[in-house]
PDB file of C-alpha atoms in Angstrom:
ATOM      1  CA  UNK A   3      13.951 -14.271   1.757  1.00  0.00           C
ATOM      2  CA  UNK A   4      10.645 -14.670  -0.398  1.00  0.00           C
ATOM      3  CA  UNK A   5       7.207 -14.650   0.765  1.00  0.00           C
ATOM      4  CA  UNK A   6       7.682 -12.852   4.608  1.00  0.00           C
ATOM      5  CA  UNK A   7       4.247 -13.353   5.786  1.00  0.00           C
ATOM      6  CA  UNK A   8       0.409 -13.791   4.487  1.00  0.00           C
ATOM      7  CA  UNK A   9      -2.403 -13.802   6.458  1.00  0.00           C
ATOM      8  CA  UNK A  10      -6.166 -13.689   5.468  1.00  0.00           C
ATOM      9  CA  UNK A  11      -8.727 -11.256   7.519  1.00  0.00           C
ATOM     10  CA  UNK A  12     -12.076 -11.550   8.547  1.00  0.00           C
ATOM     11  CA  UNK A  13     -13.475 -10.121   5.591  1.00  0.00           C
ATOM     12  CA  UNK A  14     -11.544 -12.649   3.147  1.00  0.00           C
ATOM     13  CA  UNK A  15      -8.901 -10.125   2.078  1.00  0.00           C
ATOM     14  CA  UNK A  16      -5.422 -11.850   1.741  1.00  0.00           C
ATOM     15  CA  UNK A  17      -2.128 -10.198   2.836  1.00  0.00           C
ATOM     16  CA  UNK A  18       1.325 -11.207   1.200  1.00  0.00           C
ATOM     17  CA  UNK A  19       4.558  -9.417   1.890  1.00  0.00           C
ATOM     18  CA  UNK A  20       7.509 -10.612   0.321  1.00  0.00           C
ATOM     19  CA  UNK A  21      11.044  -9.393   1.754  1.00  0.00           C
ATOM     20  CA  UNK A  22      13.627  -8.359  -1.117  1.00  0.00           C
ATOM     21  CA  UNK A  23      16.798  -9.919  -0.550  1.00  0.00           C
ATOM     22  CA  UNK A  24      17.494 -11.266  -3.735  1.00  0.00           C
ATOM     23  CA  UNK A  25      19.812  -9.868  -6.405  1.00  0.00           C
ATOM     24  CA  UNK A  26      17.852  -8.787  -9.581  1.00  0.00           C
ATOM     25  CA  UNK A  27      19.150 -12.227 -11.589  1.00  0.00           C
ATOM     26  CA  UNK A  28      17.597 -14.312  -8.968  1.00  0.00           C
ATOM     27  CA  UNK A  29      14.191 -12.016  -8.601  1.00  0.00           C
ATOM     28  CA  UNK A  30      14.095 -12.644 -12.606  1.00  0.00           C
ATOM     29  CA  UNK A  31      14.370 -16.165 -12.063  1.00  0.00           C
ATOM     30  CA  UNK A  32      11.531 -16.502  -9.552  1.00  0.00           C
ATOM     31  CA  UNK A  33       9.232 -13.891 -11.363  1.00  0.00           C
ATOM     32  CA  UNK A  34       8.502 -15.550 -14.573  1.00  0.00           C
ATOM     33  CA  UNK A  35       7.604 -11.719 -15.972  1.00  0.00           C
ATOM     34  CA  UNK A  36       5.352 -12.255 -19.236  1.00  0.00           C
ATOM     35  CA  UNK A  37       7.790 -10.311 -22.288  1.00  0.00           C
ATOM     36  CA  UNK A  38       5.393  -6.960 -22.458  1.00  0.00           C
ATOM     37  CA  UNK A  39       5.905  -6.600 -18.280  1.00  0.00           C
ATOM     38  CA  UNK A  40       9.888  -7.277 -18.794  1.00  0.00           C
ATOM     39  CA  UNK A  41      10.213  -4.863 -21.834  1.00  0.00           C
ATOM     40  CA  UNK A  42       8.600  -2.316 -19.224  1.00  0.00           C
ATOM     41  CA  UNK A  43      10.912  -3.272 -16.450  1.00  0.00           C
ATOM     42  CA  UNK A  44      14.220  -3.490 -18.537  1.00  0.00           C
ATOM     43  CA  UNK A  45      13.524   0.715 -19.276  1.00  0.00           C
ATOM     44  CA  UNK A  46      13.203   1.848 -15.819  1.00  0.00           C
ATOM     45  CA  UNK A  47      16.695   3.045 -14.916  1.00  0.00           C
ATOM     46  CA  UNK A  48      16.470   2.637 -11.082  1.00  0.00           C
ATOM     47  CA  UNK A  49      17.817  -0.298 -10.088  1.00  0.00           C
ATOM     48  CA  UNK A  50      15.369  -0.913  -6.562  1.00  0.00           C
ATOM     49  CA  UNK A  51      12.424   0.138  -8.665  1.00  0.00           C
ATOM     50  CA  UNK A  52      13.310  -3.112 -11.002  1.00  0.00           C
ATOM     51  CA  UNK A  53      13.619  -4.995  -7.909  1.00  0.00           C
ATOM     52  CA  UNK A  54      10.492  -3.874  -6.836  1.00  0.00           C
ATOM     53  CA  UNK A  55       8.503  -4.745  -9.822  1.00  0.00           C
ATOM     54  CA  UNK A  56      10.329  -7.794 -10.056  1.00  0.00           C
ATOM     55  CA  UNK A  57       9.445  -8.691  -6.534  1.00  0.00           C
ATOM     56  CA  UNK A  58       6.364  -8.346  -7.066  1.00  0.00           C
ATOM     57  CA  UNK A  59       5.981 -10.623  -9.873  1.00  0.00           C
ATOM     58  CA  UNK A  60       7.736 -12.944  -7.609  1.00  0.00           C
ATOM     59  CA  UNK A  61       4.806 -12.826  -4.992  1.00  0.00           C
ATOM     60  CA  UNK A  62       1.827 -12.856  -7.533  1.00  0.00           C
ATOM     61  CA  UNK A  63       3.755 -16.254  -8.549  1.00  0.00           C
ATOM     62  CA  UNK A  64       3.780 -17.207  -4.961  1.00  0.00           C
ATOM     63  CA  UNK A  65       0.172 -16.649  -4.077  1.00  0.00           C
ATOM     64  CA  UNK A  66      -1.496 -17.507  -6.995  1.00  0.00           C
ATOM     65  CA  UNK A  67      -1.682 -21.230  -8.513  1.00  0.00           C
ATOM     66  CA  UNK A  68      -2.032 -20.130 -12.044  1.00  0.00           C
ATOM     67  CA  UNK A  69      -0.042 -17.737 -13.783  1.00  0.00           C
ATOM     68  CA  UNK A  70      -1.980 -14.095 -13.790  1.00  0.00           C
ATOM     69  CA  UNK A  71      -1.114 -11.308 -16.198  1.00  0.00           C
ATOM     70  CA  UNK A  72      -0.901  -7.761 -14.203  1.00  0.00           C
ATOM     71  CA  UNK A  73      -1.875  -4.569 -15.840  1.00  0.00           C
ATOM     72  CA  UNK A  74      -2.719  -1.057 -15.079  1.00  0.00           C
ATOM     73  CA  UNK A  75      -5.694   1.197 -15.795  1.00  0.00           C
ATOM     74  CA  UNK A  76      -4.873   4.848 -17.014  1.00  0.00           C
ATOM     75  CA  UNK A  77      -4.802   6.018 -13.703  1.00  0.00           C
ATOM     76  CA  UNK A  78      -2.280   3.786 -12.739  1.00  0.00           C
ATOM     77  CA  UNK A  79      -4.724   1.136 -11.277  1.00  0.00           C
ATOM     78  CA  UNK A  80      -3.339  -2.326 -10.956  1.00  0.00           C
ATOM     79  CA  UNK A  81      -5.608  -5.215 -12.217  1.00  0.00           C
ATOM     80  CA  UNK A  82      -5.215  -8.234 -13.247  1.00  0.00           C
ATOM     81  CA  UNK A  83      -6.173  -8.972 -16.848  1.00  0.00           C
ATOM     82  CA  UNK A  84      -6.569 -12.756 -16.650  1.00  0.00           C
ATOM     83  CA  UNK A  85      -8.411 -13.082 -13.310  1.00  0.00           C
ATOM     84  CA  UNK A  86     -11.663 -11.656 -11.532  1.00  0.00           C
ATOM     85  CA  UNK A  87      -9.560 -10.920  -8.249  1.00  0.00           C
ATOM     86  CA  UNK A  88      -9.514  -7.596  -6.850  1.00  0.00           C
ATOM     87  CA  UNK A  89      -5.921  -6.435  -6.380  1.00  0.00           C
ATOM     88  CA  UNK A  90      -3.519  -3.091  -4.510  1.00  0.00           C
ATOM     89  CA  UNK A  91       0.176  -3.633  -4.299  1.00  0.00           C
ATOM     90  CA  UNK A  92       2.752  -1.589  -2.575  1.00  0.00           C
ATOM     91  CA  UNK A  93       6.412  -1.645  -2.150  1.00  0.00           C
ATOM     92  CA  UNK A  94       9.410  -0.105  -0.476  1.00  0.00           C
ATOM     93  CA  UNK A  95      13.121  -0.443  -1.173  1.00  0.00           C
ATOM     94  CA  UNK A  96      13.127  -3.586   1.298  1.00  0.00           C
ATOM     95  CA  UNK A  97       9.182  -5.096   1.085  1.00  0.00           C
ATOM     96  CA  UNK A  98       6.313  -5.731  -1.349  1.00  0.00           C
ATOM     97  CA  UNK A  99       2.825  -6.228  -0.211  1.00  0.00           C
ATOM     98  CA  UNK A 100      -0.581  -7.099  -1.859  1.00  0.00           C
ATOM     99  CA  UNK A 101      -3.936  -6.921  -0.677  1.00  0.00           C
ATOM    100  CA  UNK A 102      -6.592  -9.235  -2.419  1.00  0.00           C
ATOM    101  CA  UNK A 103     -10.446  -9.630  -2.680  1.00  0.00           C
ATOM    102  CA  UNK A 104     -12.428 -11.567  -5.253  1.00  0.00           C
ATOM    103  CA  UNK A 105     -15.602  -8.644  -4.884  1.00  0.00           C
ATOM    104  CA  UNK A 106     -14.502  -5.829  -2.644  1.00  0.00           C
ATOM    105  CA  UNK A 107     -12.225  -2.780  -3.869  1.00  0.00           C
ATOM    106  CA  UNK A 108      -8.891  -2.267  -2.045  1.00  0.00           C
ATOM    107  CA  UNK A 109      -6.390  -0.366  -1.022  1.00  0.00           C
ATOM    108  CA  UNK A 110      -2.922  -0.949   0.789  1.00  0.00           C
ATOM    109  CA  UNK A 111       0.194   1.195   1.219  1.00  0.00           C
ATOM    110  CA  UNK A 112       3.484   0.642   3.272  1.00  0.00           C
ATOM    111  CA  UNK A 113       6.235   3.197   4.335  1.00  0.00           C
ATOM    112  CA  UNK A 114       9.347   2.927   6.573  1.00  0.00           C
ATOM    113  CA  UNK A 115       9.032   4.596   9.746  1.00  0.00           C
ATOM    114  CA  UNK A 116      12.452   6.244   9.007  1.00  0.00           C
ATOM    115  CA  UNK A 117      11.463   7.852   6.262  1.00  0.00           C
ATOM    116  CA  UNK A 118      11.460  12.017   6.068  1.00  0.00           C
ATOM    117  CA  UNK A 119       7.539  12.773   6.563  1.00  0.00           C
ATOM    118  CA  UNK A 120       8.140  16.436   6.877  1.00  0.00           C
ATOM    119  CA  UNK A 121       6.007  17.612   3.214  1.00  0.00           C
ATOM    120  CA  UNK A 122       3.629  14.469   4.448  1.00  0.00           C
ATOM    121  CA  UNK A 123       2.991  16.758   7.862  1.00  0.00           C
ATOM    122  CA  UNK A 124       2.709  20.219   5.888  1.00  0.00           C
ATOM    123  CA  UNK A 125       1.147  18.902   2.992  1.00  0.00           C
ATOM    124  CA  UNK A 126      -0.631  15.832   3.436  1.00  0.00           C
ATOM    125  CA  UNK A 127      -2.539  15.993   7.501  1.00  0.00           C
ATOM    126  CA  UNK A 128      -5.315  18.850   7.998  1.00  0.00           C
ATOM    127  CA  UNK A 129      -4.733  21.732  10.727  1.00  0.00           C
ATOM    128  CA  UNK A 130      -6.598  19.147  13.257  1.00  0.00           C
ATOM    129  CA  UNK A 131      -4.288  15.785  12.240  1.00  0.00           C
ATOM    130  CA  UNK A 132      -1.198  18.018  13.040  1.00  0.00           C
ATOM    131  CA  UNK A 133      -2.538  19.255  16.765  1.00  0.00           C
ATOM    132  CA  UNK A 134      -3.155  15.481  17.429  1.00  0.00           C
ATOM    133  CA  UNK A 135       0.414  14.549  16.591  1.00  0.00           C
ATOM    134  CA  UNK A 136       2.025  12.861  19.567  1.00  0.00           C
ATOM    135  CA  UNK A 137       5.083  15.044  21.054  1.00  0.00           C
ATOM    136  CA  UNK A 138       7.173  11.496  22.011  1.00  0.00           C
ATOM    137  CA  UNK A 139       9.499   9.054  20.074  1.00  0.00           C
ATOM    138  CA  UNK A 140       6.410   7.601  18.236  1.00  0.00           C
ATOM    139  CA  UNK A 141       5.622  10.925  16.205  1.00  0.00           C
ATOM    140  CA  UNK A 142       7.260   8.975  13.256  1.00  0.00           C
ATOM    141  CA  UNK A 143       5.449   5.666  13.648  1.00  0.00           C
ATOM    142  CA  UNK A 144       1.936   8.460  13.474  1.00  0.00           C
ATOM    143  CA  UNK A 145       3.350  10.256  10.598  1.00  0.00           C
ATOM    144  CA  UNK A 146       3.709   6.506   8.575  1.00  0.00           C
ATOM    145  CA  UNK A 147       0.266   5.977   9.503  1.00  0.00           C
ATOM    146  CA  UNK A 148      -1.690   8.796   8.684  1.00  0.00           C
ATOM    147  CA  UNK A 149       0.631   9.158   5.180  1.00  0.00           C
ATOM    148  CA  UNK A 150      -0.419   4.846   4.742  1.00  0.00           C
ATOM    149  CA  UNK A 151      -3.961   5.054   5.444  1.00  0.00           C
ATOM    150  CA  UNK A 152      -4.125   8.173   3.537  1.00  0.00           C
ATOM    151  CA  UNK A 153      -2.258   6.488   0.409  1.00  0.00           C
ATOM    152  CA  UNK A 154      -4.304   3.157   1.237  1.00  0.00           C
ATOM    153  CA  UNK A 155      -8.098   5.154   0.678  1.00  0.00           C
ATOM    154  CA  UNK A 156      -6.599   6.835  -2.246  1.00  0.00           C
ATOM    155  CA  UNK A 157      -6.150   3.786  -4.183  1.00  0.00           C
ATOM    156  CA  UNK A 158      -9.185   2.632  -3.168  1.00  0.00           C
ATOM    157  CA  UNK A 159     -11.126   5.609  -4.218  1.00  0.00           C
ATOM    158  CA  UNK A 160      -9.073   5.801  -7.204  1.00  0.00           C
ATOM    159  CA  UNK A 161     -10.043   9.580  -8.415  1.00  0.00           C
ATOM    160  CA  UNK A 162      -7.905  11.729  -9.684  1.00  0.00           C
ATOM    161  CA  UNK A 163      -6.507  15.624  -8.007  1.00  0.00           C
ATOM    162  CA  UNK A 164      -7.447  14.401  -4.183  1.00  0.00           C
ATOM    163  CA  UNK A 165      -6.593  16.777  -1.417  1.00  0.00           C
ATOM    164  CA  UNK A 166      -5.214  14.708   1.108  1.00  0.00           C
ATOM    165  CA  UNK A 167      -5.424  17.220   3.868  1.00  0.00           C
ATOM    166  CA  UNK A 168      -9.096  18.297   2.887  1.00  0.00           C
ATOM    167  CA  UNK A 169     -10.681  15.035   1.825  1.00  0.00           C
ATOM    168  CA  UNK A 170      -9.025  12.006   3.536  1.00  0.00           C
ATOM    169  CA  UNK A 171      -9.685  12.408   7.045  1.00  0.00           C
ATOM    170  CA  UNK A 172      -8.292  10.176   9.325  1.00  0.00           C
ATOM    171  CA  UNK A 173      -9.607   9.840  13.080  1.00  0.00           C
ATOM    172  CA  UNK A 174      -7.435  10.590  16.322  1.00  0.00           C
ATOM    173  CA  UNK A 175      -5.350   7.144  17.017  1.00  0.00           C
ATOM    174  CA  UNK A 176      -2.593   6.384  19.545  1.00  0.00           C
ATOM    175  CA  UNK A 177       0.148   4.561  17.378  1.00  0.00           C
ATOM    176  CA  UNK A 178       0.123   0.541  18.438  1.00  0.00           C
ATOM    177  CA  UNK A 179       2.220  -2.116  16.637  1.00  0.00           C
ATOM    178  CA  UNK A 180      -1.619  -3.089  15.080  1.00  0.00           C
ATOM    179  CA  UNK A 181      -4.694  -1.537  15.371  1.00  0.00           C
ATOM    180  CA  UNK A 182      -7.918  -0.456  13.444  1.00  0.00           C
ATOM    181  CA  UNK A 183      -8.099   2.956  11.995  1.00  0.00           C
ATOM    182  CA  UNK A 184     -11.264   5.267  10.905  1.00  0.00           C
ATOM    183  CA  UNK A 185     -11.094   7.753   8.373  1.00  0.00           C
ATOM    184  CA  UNK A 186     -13.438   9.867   6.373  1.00  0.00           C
ATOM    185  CA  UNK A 187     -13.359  10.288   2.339  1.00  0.00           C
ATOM    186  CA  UNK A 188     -15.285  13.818   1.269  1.00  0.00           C
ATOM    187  CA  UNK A 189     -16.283  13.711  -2.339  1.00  0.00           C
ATOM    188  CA  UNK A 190     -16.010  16.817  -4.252  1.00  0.00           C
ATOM    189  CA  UNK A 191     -19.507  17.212  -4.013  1.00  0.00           C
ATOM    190  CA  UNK A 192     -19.687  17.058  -0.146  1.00  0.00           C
ATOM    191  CA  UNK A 193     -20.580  13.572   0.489  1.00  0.00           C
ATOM    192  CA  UNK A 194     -18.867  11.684   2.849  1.00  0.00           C
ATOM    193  CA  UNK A 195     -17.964   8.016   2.932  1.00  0.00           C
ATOM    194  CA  UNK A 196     -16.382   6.765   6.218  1.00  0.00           C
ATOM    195  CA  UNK A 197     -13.950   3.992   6.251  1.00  0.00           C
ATOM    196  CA  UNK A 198     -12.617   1.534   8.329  1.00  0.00           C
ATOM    197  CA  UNK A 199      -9.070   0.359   8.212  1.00  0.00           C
ATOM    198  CA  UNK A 200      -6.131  -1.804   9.478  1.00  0.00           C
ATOM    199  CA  UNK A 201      -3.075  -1.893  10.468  1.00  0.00           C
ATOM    200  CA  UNK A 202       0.372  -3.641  11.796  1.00  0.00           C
ATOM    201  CA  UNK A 203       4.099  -2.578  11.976  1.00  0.00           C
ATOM    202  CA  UNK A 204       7.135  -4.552  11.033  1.00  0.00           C
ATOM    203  CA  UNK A 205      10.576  -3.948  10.846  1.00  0.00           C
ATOM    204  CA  UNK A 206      10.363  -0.554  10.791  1.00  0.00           C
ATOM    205  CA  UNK A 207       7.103  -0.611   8.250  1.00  0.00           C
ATOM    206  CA  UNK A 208       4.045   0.599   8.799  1.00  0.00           C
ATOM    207  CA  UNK A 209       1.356  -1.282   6.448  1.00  0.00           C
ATOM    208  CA  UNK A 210      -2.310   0.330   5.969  1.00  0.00           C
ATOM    209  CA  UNK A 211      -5.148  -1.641   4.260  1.00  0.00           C
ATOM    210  CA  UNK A 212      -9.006  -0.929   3.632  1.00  0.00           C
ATOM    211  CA  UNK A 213     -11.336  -3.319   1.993  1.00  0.00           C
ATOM    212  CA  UNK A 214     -14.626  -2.091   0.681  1.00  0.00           C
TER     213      UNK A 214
END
């Protein structure tokens, strides 16, 4: 399938999502994985995780004209060693998405509706997220956004030992197939950043991005 769609927001974030139906053979061919990134790939023994990396090697080939080198910071932080662009990548057994900014810090996460969210509702959503849970067949679709645009701020904040249910907040929303989202980040120290974010459902997906 390839690149699935890319769009660029007002801000001058780009979206890519790229749709894994290739075999891993074909995903190597398209990726063009520098040899420390393959030796990486080659020892992780799940077979959809490869795919996943490989994909999205595949889709940093796709969007960007010259070949970039991707890394990680110790926290697990993706950059990109060879380039100034700001970068967050996500991925689920079917999808890959990146989120991209040359100056603003990012975040993006994506999640199949279908998923079990049950530890995401007892773990991850304060007493007040759970009471504003919808009691109707879109409970799930809520659960993949609260559990995205919690992921999403997380990477963007990029601390370590973050209580998801104490420190990222996310305001009341009525699940739409897009939307904007606003959500709170409280610092250890009691300060409070707010946040807005966005967004869209596909196939099943829910994807989450914030930018700045």
């Amino acid at each position: 399938m390839g690149l699935y769609f890319r769009k660029t927001l007002e801000d001058k974030a780009e979206i890519s999502v790229w749709k894994i139906t290739e075999t891993e053979d074909e995903l190597m061919k398209l990726s063009s994985v520098p040899t420390d990134e393959m030796e990486e790939i080659s020892l992780i023994r799940n077979s959809n995780v490869r795919k996943q990396k490989l994909a999205v090697r595949a889709l940093l080939n796709e969007v960007f004209e010259d070949k970039v080198y991707l890394s990680h910071h110790d926290n697990g932080k993706p950059f990109l060693e060879n380039c100034i662009t700001n970068i967050s990548i996500t991925h689920t057994d079917k999808y890959v998405a990146i989120i991209t900014h040359q100056e603003e810090d990012l975040g993006i996460d994506m999640e199949c509706i279908d998923r079990d969210f049950t530890a995401v509702k007892e773990k991850a959503l304060s007493d007040e997220e759970r009471e504003e849970l919808e009691d109707d067949d879109r409970v799930q679709e809520q659960l993949a956004i609260y559990w995205c645009a919690k992921e999403a701020i997380f990477k963007r904040m990029s601390q370590n030992k973050v209580d998801f249910s104490e420190q990222i907040l996310v305001s009341h929303f009525n699940p739409k197939d897009e939307g904007e989202l606003e959500a709170t980040f409280i610092h250890k120290d009691g300060y409070e950043e707010e946040f807005e974010l966005g967004y869209t459902t596909f196939d099943r997906h829910v994807l989450v991005w914030v930018v700045g």
